[in-house]
Coordinates of C-alpha atoms in Angstrom, one line a residue:
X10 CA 0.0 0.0 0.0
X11 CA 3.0 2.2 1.1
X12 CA 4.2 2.1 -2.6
X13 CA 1.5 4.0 -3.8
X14 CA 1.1 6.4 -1.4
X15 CA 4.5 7.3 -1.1
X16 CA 4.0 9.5 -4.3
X17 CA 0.8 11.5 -2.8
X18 CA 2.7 12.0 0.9
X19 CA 5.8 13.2 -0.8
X20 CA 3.3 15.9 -3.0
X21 CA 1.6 16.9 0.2
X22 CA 5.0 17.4 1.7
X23 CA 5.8 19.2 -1.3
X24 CA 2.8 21.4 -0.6
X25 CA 3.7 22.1 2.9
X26 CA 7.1 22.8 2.1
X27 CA 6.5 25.4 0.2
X28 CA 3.9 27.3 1.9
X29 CA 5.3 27.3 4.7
X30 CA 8.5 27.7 4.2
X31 CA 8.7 31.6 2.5
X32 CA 8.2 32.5 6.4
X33 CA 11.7 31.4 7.1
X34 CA 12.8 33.6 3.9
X35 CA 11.2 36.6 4.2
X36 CA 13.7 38.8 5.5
X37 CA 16.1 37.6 2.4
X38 CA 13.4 37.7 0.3
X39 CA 12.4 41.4 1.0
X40 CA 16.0 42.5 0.7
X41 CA 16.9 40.9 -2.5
X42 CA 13.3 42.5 -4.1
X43 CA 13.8 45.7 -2.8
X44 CA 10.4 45.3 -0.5
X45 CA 9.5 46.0 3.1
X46 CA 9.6 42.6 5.5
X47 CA 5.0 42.9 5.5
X48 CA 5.4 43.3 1.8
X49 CA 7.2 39.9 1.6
X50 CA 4.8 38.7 3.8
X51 CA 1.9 39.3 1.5
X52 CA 3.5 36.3 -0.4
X53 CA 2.5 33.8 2.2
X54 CA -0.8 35.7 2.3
X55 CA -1.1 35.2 -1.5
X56 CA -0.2 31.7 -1.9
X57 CA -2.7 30.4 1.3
X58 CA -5.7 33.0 -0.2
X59 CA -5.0 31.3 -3.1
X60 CA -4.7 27.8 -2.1
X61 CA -8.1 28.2 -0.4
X62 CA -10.7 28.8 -2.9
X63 CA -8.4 26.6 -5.3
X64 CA -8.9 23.5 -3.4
X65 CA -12.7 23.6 -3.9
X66 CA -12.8 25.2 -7.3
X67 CA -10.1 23.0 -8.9
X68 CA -11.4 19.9 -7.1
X69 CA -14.7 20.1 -8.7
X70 CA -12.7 21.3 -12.1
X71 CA -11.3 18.5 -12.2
X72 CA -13.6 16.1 -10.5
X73 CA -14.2 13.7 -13.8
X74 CA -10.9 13.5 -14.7
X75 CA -8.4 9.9 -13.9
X76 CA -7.2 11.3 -10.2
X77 CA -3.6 10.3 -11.8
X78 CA -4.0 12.9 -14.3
X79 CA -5.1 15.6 -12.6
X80 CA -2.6 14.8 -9.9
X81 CA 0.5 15.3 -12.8
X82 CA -1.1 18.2 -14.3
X83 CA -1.6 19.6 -10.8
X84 CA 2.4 18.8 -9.9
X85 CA 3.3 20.3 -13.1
X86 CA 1.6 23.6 -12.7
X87 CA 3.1 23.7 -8.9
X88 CA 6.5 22.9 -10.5
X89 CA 6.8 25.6 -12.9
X90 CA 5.1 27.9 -10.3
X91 CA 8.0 27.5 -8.1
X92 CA 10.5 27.7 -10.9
X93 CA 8.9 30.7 -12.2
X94 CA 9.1 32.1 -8.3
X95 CA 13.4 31.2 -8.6
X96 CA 13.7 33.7 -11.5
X97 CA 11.7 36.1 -10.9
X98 CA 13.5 39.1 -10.1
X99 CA 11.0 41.5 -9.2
X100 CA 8.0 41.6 -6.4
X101 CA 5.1 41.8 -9.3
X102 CA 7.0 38.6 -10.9
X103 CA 7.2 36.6 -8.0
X104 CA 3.9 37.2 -6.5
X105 CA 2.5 36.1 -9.9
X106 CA 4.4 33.2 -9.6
X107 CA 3.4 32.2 -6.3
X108 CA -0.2 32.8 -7.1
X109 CA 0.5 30.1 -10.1
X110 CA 2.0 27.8 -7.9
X111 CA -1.1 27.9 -4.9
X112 CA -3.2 27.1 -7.6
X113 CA -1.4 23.8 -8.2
X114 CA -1.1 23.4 -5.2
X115 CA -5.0 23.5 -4.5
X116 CA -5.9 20.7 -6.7
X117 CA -2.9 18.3 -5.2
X118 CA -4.2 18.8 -1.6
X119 CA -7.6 17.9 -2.6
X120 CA -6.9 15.4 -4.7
X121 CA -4.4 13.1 -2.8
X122 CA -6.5 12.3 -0.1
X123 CA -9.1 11.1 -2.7
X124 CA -6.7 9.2 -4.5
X125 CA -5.6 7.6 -1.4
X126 CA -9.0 6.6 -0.1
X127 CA -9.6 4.4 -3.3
X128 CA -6.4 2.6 -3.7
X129 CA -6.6 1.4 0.0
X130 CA -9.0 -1.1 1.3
X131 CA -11.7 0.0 3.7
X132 CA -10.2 -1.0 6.8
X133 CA -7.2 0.7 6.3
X134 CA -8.1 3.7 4.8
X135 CA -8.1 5.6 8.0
X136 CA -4.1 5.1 8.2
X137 CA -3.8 6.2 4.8
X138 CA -5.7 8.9 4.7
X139 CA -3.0 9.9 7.9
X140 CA 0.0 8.8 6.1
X141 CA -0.4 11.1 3.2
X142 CA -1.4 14.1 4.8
X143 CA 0.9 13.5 7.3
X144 CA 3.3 15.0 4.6
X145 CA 1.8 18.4 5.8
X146 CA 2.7 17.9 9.1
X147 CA 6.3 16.7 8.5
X148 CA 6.7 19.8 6.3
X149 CA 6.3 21.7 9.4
X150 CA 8.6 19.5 11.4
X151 CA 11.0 19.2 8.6
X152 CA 10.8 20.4 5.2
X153 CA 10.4 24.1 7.0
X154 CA 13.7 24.6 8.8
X155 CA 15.5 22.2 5.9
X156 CA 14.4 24.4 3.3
X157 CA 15.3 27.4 5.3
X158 CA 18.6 25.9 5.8
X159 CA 19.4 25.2 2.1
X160 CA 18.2 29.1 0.8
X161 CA 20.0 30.6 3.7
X162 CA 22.5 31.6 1.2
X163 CA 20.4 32.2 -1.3
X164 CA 16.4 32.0 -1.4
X165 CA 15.9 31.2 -4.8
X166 CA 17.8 27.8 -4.1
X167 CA 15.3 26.7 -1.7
X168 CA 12.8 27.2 -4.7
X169 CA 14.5 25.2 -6.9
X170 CA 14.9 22.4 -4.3
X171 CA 10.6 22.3 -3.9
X172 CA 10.4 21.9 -7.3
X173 CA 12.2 19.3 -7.9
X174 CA 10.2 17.7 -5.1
X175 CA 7.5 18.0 -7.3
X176 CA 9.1 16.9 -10.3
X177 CA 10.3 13.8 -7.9
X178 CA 5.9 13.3 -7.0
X179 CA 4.7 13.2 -9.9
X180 CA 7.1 10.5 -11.6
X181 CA 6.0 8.5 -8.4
X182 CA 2.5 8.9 -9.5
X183 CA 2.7 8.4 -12.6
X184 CA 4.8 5.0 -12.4
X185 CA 3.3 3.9 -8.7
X186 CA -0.6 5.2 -9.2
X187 CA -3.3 3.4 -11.1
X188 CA -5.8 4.7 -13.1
X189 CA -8.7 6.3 -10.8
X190 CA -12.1 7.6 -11.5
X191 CA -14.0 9.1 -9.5
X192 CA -17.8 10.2 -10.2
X193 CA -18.2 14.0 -11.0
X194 CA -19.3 16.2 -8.0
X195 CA -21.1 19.6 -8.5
X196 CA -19.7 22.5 -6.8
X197 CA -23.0 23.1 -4.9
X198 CA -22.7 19.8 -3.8
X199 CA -18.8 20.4 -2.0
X200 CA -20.5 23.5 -0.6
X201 CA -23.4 22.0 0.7
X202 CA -22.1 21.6 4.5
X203 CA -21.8 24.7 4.9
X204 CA -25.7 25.5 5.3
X205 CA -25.2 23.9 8.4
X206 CA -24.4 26.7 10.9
X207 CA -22.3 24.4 12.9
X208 CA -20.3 23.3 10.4
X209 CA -19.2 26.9 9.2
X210 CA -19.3 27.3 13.0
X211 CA -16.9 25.1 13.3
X212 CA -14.6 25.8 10.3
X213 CA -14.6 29.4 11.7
X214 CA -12.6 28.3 14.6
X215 CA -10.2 26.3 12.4
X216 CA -9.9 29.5 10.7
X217 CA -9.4 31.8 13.6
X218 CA -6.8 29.4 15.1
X219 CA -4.7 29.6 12.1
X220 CA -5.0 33.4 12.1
X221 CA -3.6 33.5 15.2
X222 CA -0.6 31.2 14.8
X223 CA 0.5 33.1 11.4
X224 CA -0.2 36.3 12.4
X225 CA 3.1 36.0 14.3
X226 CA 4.8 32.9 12.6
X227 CA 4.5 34.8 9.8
X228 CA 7.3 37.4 10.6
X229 CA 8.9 34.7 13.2
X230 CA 11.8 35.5 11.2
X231 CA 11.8 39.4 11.9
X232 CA 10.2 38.8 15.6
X233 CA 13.7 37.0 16.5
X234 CA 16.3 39.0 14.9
X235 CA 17.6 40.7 17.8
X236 CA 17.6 37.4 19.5
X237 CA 19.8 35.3 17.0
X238 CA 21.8 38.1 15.9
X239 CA 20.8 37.9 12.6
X240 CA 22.3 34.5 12.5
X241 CA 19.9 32.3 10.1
X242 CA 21.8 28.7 11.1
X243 CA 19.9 29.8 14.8
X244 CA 16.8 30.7 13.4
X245 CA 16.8 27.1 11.1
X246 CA 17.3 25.4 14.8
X247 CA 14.6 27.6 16.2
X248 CA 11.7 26.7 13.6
X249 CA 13.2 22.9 13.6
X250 CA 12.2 23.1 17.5
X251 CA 8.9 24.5 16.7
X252 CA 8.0 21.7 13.7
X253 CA 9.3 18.8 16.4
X254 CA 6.9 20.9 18.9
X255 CA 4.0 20.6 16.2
X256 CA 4.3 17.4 14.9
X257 CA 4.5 16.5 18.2
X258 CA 1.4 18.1 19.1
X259 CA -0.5 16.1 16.6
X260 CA 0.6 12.7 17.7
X261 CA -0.3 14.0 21.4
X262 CA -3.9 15.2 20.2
X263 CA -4.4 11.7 17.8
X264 CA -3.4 9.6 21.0
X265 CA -5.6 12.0 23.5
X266 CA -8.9 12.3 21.3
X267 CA -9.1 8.7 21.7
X268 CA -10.0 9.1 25.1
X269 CA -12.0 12.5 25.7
X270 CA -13.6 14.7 24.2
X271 CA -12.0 16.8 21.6
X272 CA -14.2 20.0 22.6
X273 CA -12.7 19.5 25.7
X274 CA -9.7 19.1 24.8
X275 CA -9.7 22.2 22.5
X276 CA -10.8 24.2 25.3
X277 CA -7.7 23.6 27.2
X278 CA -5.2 23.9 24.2
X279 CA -6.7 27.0 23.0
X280 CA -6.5 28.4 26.9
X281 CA -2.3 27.4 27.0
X282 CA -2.6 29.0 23.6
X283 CA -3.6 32.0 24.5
X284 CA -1.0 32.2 27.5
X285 CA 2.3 31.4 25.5
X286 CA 0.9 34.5 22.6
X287 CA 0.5 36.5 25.7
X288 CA 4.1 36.1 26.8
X289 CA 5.4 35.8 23.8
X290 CA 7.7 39.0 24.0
X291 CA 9.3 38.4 27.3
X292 CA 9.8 34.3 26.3
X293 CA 12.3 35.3 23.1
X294 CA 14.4 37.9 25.1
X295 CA 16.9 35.3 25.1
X296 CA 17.5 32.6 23.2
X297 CA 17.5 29.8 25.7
X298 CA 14.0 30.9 26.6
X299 CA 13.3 31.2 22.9
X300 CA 14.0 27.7 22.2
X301 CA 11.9 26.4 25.1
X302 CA 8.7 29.2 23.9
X303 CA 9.3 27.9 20.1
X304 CA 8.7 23.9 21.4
X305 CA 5.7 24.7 23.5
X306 CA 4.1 27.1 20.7
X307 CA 4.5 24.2 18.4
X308 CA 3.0 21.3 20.1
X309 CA 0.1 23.7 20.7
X310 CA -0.3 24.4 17.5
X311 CA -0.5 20.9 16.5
X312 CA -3.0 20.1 18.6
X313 CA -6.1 22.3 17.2
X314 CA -6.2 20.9 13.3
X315 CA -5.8 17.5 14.9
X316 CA -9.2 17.6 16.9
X317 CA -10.9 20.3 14.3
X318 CA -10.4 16.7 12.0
X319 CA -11.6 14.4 14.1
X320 CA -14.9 16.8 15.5
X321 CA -16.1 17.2 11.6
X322 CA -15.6 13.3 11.0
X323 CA -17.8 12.9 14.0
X324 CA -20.1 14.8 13.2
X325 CA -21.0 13.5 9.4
X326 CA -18.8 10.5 9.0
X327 CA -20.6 9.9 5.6
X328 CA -19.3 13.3 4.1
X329 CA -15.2 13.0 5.5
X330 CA -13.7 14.5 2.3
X331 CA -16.1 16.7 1.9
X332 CA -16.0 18.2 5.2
X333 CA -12.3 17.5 5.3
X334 CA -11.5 19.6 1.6
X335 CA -13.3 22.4 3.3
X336 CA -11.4 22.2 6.6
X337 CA -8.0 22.5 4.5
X338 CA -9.3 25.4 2.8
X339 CA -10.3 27.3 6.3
X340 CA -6.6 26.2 7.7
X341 CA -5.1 28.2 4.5
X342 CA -7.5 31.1 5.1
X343 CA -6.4 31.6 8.4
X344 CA -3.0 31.0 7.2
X345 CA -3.8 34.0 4.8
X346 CA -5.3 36.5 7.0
X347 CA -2.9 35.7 9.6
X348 CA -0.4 36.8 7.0
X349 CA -2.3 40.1 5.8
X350 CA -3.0 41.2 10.2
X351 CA 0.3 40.4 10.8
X352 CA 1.7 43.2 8.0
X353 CA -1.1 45.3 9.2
X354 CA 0.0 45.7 12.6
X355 CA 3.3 46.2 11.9
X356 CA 2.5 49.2 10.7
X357 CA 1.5 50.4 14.5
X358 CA 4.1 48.1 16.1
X359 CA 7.1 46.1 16.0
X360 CA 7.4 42.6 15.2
X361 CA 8.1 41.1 18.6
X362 CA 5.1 42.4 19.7
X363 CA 3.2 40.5 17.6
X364 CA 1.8 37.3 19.6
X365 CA -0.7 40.2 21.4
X366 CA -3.1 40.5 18.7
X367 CA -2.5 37.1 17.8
X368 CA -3.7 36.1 21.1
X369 CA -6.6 38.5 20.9
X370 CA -7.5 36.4 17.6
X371 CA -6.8 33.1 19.4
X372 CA -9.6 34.3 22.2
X373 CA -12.4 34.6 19.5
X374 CA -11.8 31.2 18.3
X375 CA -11.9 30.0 21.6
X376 CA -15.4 31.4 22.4
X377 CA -16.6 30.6 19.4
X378 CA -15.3 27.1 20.3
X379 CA -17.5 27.5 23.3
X380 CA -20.6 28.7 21.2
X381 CA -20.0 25.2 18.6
X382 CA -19.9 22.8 21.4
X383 CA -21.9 20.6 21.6
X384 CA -22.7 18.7 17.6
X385 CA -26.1 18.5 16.9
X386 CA -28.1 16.0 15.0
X387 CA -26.1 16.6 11.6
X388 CA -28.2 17.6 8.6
X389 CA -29.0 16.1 5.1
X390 CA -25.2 16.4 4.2
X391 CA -24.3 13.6 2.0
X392 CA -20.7 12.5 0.2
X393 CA -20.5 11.9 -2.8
X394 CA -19.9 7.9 -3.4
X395 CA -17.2 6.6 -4.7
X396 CA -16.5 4.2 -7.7
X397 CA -13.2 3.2 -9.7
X398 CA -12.9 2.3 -13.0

């Protein structure tokens, strides 16, 4: 089974990679194009805004087509996104570039997970449905701070290095995927949850979480100068610490939803949350303290995306990737508008003190947490079924 989801893991990987990675960069990138630090910014903004209305436009798009197919087209359009992104040379160029690339990106994300559910048999599709997405995850843990490592030098080599990650996923599925057809959806029908008001409810809070966590991760990079001295090797170590911290996190949430509640458990991790934004200024005055602040943030914000999953499947187990393609898209709108708030308040303030509004946006999505509760009896929201040819 492993052999042919290798291909869609390393994709999502890919995916992660690269969007999350610019965050690491920006202070590079905004020198080399000329641009303020928030300017460079708006290129993470960009690619999540992007990635999130392309994952349900683009899935439905491309809905009829063999999943292989779309899945090389869609790695082919990521690839030359991020090559185009390594030579542009100007601000307009690579935001064009990176707008391309989120729109690859879109259809991969929604399109693995579907790919995977059919080539695996029903009893273990749960483990490998979390085996290729849990190429996000280890993005965060690993492909961030590698891929900040490798473009310390040089930005545009860390590019270069995601694409050919790309180029690398889409021989793999094109040599290790079969042929897959799926029936085609209509776009109302991907849209359909969300009459439910808890279900946007609910996808609010994903959204508000991730706001908070990029309004500051974000500009991590410019937050911490003072602290490692400018030294980007540190600042690699540092967002290594925080990937171990969220991958981490999600293990800890997998193992702990098991046993309780996950609105309970949510409660508690978005209360910690709130705490470690709060002190976020006085935790990276030094860089011992910064280490220890960068693990803790992490595994907390692991935790959330973890149990948002595993409340939506509970809720309608019939429509998972439905519910599931929409829950990816609210994690990249937060990871948007964290992007966008985070530029905007550095126009009042400086970066350090960034993890104060953050925390003010993590408070709303705990009380809306509060307000989405308790699941009720979930409505007429069905999934599409499934057939292969």
């Amino acid at each position: 089974m492993h052999k042919r989801l290798f291909p869609l893991a390393l994709a999502t990987f890919a995916v992660g990679t690269d969007g999350f990675v610019i965050a690491g960069l920006l202070p590079s990138i905004a020198e080399d194009l000329n641009v303020s630090v928030p300017a460079a910014g708006q290129l993470v903004t960009a690619f999540a805004l992007t990635l999130a209305i392309a994952a349900p436009v683009f899935g439905w798009a491309t809905s009829s087509m063999d999943r292989r197919k779309a899945l090389m087209i869609a790695l082919a359009v990521f690839t030359i996104g991020n090559v185009a992104t390594a030579l542009g040379t100007s601000y307009a160029a690579v935001m064009t570039a990176r707008v391309i690339t989120a729109a690859g990106a879109g259809i991969i994300t929604s399109t693995a997970s579907s790919a995977a559910a059919v080539v695996s048999p029903p009893e273990r599709r749960g483990s490998a449905l979390a085996f290729v997405l849990g190429g996000l995850t280890l993005s965060s843990a690993i492909g961030l701070p590698l891929g900040t490592l490798i473009g310390r030098s040089d930005w545009h080599v860390t590019l270069w290095a995601v694409a050919g990650l790309g180029v690398v996923a889409a021989l793999g599925v094109a040599f290790a995927l079969p042929k897959i057809m799926l029936p085609a959806t209509t776009f109302r029908a991907r849209l359909q949850p969300l009459k439910e008001r808890w279900v946007l409810g609910t996808l609010a809070v994903t959204t508000l979480a991730l706001t908070g966590t990029y309004l500051l991760y974000t500009y991590v990079g410019a937050a911490l100068e003072d602290t490692i001295d400018g030294s980007e090797t540190t600042l690699t170590w540092v967002l290594f610490v925080y990937g171990l911290g969220v991958l981490g996190g999600n293990l800890l949430a997998g193992r702990l939803s098991d046993h309780y509640p996950a609105e309970r458990l949510l409660f508690g991790a978005l209360v910690v949350f709130i705490i470690v934004l709060l002190v976020s200024r006085p935790a990276i005055e030094t860089l011992g303290t910064t280490f220890v602040w960068a693990a803790v943030w992490g595994v907390l914000v692991g935790i959330p995306s973890v149990l948002q999953q595993h409340r939506l499947v509970a809720h309608a187990p019939a429509a998972t990737s439905v519910l599931l393609g929409l829950n990816s898209s609210a994690i990249y709108l937060g990871v948007a508008l964290g992007g966008a708030l985070g530029g905007l308040f550095q126009g009042w303030t400086s970066p350090v003190w960034l993890g104060i509004p953050a925390a003010g946006v993590t408070l709303l999505a705990f009380l809306l947490t509060l307000a989405t509760a308790q699941s009720p009896k979930r409505g007429a929201v069905e999934e599409p079924s499934l057939a292969t040819n």
